[in-house]
PDB file of C-alpha atoms in Angstrom:
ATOM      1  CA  UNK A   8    -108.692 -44.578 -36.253  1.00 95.00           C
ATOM      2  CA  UNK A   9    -111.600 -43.157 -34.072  1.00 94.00           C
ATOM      3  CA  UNK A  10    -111.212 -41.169 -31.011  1.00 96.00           C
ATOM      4  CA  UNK A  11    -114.393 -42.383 -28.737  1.00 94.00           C
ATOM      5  CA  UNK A  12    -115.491 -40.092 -26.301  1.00 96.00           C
ATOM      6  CA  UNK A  13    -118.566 -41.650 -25.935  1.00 95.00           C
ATOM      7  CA  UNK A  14    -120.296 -45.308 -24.964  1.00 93.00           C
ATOM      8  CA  UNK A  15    -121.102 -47.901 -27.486  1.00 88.00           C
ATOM      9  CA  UNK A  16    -124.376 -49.274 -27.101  1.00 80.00           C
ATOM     10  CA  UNK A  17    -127.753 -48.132 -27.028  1.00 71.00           C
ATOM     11  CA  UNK A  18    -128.140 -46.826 -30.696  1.00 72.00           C
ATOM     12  CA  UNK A  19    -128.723 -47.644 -34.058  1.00 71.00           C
ATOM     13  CA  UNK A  20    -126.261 -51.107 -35.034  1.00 73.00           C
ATOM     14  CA  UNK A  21    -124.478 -51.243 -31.634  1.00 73.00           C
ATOM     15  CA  UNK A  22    -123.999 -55.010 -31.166  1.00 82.00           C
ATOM     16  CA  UNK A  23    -121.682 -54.389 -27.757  1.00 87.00           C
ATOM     17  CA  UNK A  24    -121.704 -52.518 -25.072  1.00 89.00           C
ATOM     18  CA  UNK A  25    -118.542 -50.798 -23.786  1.00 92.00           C
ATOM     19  CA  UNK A  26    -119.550 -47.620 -21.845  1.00 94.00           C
ATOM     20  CA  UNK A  27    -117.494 -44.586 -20.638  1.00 94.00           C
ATOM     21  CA  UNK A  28    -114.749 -45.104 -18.522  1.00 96.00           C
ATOM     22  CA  UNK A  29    -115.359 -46.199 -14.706  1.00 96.00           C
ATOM     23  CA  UNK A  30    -113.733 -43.583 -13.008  1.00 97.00           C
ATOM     24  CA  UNK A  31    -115.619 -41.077 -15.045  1.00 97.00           C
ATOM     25  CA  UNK A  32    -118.794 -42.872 -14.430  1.00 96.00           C
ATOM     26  CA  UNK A  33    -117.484 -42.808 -10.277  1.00 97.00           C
ATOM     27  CA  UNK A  34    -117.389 -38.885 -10.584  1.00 98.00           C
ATOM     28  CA  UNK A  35    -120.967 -39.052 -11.925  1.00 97.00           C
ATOM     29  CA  UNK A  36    -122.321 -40.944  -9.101  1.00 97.00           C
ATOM     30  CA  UNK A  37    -121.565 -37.915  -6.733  1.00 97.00           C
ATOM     31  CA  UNK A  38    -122.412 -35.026  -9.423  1.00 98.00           C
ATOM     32  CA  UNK A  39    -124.843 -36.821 -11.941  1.00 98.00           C
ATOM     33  CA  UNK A  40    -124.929 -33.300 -13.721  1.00 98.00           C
ATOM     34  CA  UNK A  41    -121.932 -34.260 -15.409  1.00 98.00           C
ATOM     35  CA  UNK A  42    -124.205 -35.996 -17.785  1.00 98.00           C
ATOM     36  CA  UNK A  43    -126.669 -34.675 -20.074  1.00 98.00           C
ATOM     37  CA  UNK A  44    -130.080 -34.266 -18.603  1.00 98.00           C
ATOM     38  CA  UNK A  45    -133.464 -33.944 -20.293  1.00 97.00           C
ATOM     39  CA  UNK A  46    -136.450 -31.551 -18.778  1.00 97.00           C
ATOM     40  CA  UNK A  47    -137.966 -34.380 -16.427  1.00 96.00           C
ATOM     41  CA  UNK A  48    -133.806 -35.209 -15.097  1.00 96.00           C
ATOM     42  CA  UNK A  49    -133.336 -38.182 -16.657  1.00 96.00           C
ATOM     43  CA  UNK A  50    -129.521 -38.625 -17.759  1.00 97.00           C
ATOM     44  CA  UNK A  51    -127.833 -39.372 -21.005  1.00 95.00           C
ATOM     45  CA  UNK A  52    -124.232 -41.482 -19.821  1.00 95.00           C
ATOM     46  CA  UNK A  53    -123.440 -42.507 -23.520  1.00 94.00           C
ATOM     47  CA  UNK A  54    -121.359 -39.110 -23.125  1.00 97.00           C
ATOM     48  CA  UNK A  55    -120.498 -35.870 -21.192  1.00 98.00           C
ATOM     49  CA  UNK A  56    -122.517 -32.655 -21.464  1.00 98.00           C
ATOM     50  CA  UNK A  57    -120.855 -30.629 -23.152  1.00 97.00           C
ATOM     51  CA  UNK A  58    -121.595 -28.309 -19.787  1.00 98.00           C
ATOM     52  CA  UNK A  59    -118.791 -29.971 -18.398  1.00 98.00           C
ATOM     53  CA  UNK A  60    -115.995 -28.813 -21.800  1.00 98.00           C
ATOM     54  CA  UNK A  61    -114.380 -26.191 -19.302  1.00 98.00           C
ATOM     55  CA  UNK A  62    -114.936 -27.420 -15.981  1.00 98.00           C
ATOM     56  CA  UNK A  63    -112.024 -29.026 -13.723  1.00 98.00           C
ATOM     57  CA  UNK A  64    -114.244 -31.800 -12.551  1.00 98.00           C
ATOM     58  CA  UNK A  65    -112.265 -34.879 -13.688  1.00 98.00           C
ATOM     59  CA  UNK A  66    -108.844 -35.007 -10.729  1.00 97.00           C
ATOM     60  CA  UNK A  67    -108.113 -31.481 -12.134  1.00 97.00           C
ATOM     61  CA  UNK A  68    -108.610 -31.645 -15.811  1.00 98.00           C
ATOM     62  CA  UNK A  69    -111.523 -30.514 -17.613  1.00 98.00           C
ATOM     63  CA  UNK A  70    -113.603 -32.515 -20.843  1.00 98.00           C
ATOM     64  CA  UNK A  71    -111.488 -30.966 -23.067  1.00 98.00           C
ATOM     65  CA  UNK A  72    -108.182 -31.798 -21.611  1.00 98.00           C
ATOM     66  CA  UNK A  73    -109.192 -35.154 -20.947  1.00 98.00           C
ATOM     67  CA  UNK A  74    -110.131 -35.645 -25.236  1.00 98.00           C
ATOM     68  CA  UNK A  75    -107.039 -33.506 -25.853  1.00 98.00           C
ATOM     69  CA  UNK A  76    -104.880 -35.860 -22.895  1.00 98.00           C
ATOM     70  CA  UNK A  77    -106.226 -39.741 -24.960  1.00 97.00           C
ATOM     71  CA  UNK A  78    -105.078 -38.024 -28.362  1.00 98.00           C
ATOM     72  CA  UNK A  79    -102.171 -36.924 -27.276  1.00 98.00           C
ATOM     73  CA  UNK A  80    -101.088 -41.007 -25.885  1.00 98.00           C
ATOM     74  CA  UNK A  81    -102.525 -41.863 -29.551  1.00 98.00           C
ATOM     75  CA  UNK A  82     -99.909 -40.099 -31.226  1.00 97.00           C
ATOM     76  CA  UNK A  83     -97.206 -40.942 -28.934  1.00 97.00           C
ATOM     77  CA  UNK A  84     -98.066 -45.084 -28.755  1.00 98.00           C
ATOM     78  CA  UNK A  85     -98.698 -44.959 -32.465  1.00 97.00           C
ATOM     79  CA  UNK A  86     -95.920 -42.459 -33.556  1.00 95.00           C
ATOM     80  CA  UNK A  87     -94.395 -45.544 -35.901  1.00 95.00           C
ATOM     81  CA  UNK A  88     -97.940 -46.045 -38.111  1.00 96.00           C
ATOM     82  CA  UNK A  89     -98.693 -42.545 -38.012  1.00 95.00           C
ATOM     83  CA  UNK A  90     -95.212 -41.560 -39.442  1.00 92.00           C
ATOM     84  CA  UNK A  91     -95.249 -44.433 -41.924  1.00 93.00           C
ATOM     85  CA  UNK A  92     -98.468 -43.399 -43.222  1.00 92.00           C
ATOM     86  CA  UNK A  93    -100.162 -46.434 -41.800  1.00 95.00           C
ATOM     87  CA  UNK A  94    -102.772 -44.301 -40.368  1.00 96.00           C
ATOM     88  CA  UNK A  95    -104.548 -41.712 -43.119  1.00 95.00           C
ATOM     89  CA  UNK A  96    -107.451 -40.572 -41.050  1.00 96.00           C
ATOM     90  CA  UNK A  97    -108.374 -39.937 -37.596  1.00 96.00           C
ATOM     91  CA  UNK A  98    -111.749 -39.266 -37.007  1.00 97.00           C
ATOM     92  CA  UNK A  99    -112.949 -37.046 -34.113  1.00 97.00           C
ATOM     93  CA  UNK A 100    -115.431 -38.039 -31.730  1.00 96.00           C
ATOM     94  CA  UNK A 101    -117.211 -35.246 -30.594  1.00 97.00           C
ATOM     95  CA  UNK A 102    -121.047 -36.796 -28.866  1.00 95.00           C
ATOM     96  CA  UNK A 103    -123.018 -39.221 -28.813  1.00 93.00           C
ATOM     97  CA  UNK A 104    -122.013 -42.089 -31.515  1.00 90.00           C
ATOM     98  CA  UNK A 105    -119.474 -39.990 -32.310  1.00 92.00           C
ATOM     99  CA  UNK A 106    -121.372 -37.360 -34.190  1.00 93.00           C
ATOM    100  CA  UNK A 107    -121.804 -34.224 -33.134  1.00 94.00           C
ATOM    101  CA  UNK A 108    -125.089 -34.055 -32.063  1.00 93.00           C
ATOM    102  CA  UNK A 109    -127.060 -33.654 -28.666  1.00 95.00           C
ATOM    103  CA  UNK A 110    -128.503 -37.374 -27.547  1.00 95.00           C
ATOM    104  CA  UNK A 111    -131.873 -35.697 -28.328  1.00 94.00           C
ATOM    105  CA  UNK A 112    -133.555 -39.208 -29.485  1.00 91.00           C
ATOM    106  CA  UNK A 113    -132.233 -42.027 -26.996  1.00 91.00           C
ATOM    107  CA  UNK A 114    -134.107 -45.698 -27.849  1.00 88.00           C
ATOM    108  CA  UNK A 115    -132.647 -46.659 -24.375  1.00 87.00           C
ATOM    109  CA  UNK A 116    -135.129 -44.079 -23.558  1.00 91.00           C
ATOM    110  CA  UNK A 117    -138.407 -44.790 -24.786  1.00 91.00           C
ATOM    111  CA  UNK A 118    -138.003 -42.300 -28.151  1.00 92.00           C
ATOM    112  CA  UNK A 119    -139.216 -44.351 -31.296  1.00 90.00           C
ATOM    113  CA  UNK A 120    -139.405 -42.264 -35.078  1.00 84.00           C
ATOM    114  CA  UNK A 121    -140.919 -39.775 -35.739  1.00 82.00           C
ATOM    115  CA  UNK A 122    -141.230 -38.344 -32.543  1.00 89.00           C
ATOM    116  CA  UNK A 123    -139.313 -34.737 -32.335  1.00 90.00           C
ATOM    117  CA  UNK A 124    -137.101 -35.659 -29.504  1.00 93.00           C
ATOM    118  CA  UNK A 125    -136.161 -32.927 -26.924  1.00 96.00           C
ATOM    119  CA  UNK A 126    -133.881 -30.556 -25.861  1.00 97.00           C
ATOM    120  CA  UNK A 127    -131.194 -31.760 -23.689  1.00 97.00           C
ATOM    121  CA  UNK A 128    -129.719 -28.692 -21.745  1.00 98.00           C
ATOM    122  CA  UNK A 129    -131.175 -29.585 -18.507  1.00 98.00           C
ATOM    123  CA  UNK A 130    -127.684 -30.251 -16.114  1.00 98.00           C
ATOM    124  CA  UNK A 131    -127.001 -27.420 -13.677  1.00 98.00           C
ATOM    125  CA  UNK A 132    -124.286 -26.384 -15.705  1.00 98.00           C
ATOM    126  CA  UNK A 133    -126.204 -25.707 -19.388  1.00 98.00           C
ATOM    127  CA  UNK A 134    -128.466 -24.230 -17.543  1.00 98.00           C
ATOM    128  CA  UNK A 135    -125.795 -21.768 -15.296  1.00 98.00           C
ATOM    129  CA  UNK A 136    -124.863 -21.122 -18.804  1.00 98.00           C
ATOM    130  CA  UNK A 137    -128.061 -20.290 -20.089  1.00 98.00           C
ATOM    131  CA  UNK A 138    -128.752 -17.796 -17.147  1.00 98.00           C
ATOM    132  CA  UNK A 139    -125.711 -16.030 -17.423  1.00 98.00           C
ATOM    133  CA  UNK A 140    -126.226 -15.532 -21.516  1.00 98.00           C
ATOM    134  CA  UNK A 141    -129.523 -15.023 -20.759  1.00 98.00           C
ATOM    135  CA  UNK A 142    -128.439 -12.411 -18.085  1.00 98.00           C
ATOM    136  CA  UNK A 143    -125.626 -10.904 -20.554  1.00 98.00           C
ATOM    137  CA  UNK A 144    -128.837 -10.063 -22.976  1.00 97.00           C
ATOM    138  CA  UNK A 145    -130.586  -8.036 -20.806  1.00 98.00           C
ATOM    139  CA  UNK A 146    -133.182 -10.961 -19.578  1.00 98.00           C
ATOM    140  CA  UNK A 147    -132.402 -12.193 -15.866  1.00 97.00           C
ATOM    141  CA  UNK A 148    -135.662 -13.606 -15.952  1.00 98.00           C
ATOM    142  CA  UNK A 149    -135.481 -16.411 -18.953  1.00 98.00           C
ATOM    143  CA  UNK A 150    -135.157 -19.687 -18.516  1.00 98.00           C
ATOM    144  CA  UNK A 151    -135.336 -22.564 -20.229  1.00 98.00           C
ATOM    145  CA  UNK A 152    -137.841 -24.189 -22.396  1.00 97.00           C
ATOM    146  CA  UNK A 153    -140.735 -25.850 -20.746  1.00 96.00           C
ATOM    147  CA  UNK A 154    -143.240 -25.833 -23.381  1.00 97.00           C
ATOM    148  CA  UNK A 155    -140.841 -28.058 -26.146  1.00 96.00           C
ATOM    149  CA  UNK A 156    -142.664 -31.538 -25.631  1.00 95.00           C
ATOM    150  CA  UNK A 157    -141.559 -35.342 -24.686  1.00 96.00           C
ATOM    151  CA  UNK A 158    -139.188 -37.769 -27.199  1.00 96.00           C
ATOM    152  CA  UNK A 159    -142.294 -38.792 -29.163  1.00 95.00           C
ATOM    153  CA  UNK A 160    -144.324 -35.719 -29.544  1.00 94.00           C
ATOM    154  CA  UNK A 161    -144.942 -34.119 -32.685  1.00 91.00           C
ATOM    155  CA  UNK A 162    -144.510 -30.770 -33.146  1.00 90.00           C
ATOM    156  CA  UNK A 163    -148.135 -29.364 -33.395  1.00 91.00           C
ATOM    157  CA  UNK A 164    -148.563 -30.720 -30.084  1.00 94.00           C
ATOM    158  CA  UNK A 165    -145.664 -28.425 -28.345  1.00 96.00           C
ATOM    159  CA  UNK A 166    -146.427 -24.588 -27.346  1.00 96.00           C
ATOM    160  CA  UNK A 167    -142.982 -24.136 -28.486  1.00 96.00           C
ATOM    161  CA  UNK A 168    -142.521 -25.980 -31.548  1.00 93.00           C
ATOM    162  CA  UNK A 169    -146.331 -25.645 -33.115  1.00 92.00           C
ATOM    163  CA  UNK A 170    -147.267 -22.943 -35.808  1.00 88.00           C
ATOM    164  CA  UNK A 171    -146.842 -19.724 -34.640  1.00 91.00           C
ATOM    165  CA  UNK A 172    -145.208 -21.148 -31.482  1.00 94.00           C
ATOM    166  CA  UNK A 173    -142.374 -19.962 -29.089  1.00 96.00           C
ATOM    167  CA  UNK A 174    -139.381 -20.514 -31.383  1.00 94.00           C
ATOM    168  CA  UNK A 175    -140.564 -17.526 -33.247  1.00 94.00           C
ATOM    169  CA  UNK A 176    -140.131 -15.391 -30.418  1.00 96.00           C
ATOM    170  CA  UNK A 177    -137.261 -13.371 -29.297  1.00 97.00           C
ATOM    171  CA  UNK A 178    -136.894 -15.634 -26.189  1.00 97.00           C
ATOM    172  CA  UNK A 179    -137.247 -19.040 -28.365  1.00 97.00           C
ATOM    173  CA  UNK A 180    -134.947 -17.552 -31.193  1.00 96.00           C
ATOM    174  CA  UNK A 181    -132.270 -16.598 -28.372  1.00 98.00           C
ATOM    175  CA  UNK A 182    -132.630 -20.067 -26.709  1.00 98.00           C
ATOM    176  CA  UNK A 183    -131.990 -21.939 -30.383  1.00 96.00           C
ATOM    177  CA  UNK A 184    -129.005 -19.552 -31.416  1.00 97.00           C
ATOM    178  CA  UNK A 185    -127.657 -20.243 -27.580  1.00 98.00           C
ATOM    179  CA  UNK A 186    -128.046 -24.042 -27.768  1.00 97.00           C
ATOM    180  CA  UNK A 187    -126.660 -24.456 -31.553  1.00 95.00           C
ATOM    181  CA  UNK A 188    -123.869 -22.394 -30.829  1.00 97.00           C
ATOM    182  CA  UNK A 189    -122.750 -24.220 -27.404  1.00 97.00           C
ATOM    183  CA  UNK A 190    -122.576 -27.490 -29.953  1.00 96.00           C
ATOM    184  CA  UNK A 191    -120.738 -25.802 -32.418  1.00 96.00           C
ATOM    185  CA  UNK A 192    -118.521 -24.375 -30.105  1.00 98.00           C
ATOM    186  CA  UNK A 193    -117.939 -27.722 -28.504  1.00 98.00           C
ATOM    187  CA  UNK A 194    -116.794 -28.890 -32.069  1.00 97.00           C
ATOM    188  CA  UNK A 195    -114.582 -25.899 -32.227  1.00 97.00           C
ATOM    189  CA  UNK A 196    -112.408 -26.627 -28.528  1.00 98.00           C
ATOM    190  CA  UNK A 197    -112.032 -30.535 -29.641  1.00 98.00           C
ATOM    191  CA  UNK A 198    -110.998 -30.260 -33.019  1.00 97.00           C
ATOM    192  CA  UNK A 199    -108.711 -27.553 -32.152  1.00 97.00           C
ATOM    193  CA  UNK A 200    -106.796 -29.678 -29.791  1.00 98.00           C
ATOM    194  CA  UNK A 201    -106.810 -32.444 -32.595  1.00 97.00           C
ATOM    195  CA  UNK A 202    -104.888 -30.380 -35.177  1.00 97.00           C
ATOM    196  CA  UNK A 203    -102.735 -29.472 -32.251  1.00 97.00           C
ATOM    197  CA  UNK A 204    -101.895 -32.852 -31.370  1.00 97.00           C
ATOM    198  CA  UNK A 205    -101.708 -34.062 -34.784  1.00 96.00           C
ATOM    199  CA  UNK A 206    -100.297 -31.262 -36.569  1.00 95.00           C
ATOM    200  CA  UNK A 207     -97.000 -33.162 -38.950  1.00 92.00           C
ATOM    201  CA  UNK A 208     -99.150 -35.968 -39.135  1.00 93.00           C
ATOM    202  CA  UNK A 209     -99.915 -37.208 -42.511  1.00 90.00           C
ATOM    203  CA  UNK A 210    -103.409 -37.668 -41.555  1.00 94.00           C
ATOM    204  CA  UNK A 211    -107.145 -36.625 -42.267  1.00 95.00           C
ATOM    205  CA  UNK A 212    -109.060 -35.433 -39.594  1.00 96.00           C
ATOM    206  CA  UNK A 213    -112.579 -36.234 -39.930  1.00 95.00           C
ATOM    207  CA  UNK A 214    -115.842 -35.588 -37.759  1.00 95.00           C
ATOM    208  CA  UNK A 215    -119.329 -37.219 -38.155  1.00 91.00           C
ATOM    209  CA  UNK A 216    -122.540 -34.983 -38.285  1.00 87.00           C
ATOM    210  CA  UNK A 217    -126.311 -36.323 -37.952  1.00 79.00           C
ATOM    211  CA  UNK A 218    -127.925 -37.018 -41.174  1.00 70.00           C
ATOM    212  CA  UNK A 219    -131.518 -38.123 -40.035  1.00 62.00           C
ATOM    213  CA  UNK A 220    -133.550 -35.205 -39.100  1.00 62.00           C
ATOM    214  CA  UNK A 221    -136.674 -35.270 -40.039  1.00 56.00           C
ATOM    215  CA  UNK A 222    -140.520 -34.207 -39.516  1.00 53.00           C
ATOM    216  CA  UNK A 223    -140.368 -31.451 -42.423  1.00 56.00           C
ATOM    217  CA  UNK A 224    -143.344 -28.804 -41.430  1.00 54.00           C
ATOM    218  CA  UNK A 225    -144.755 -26.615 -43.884  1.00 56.00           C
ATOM    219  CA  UNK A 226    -144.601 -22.967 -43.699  1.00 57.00           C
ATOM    220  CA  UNK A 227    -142.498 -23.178 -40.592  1.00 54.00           C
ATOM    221  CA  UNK A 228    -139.945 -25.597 -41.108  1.00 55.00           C
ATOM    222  CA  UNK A 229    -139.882 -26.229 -36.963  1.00 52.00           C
TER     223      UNK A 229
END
């Protein structure tokens, strides 16, 4: 069984489209920041920035309580296939077709292979986040990346991603460490709440990661 936090349709073998729910969608029309945003604003709705985990913007519950909330009715409507074993594995959803991953690469978007894709941190609450870690550090004065290039860019062709380029610097270094760690940390809150909910369950709980990454530079690796 999969837990779907997020829309089919728009990537790689979707033959439907079912998106988020309406009423989640509703809320977006009057704070679009719910979604994830790229540099020039455009928004991702296959699923929620993860900006949005801890905030009470959804009639009083957070992201996390509503993922936590739809496994919670899974267990209790299925309680008869999970206890007869029925059931052996419940994978997580935890982003964009399920995996966890930012929606860095959107065809719905114009991004075809190879191009680098780009960072997607761009809603006013990443980047309230960002300021405050940024803050935290000692620098009031970072922001985020502006140099990092368009969906179908190369590398060489970014300030920050070219040899010798931003991501080596303390700034770009504490920008990647911050935006890998918000995903992992986003992993952390949902799957949590899954072995809450099914904790007695004789089931697997399983989580997809991105496997195609690709665009291997040499010494760099950027």
């Amino acid at each position: 069984a999969i837990m779907s936090f997020h829309q089919c349709g728009g990537n790689v073998g979707d033959v439907v489209n079912i998106p988020i729910p309406q009423w989640v969608r509703d809320i977006g029309a009057g704070d679009p920041d719910i979604f994830y945003t790229n540099r020039s604003g455009t928004r991702n709705i296959e699923y929620l920035t993860l900006g949005v985990d801890d905030q009470p913007l959804f009639h009083g519950r957070t992201a996390i309580q509503m993922y936590a909330d739809y496994m919670a009715s899974f267990r209790e409507n299925m309680k008869k296939f999970l206890d007869a074993g029925t059931i052996v594995d419940i994978e997580v959803g935890l982003g964009p077709a399920g995996e966890m991953r930012y929606p860095s690469y959107p065809q719905s978007q114009g991004w075809v292979f190879p191009g680098i894709g780009e960072f997607i941190c761009y809603d006013k609450y990443l980047e309230a986040d960002f300021k405050a870690a940024a803050a935290k550090a000692g620098h009031p004065e970072w922001e985020l990346p502006d140099d990092a290039g368009e969906y179908n860019d190369t590398p060489e062709k970014t300030q920050f991603f070219k040899e010798n380029g931003t991501y080596l610097t303390e700034k770009g270094k504490f920008f990647l460490s911050w935006y890998s760690n918000k995903l992992i940390k986003h992993g952390d809150k949902i799957l949590d709440e899954a072995n809450k909910v099914f904790l007695g369950c004789r089931v697997q709980l399983a989580i997809k990661i991105s496997g195609i990454h690709w665009w291997y530079m040499v010494p760099n690796h950027a």
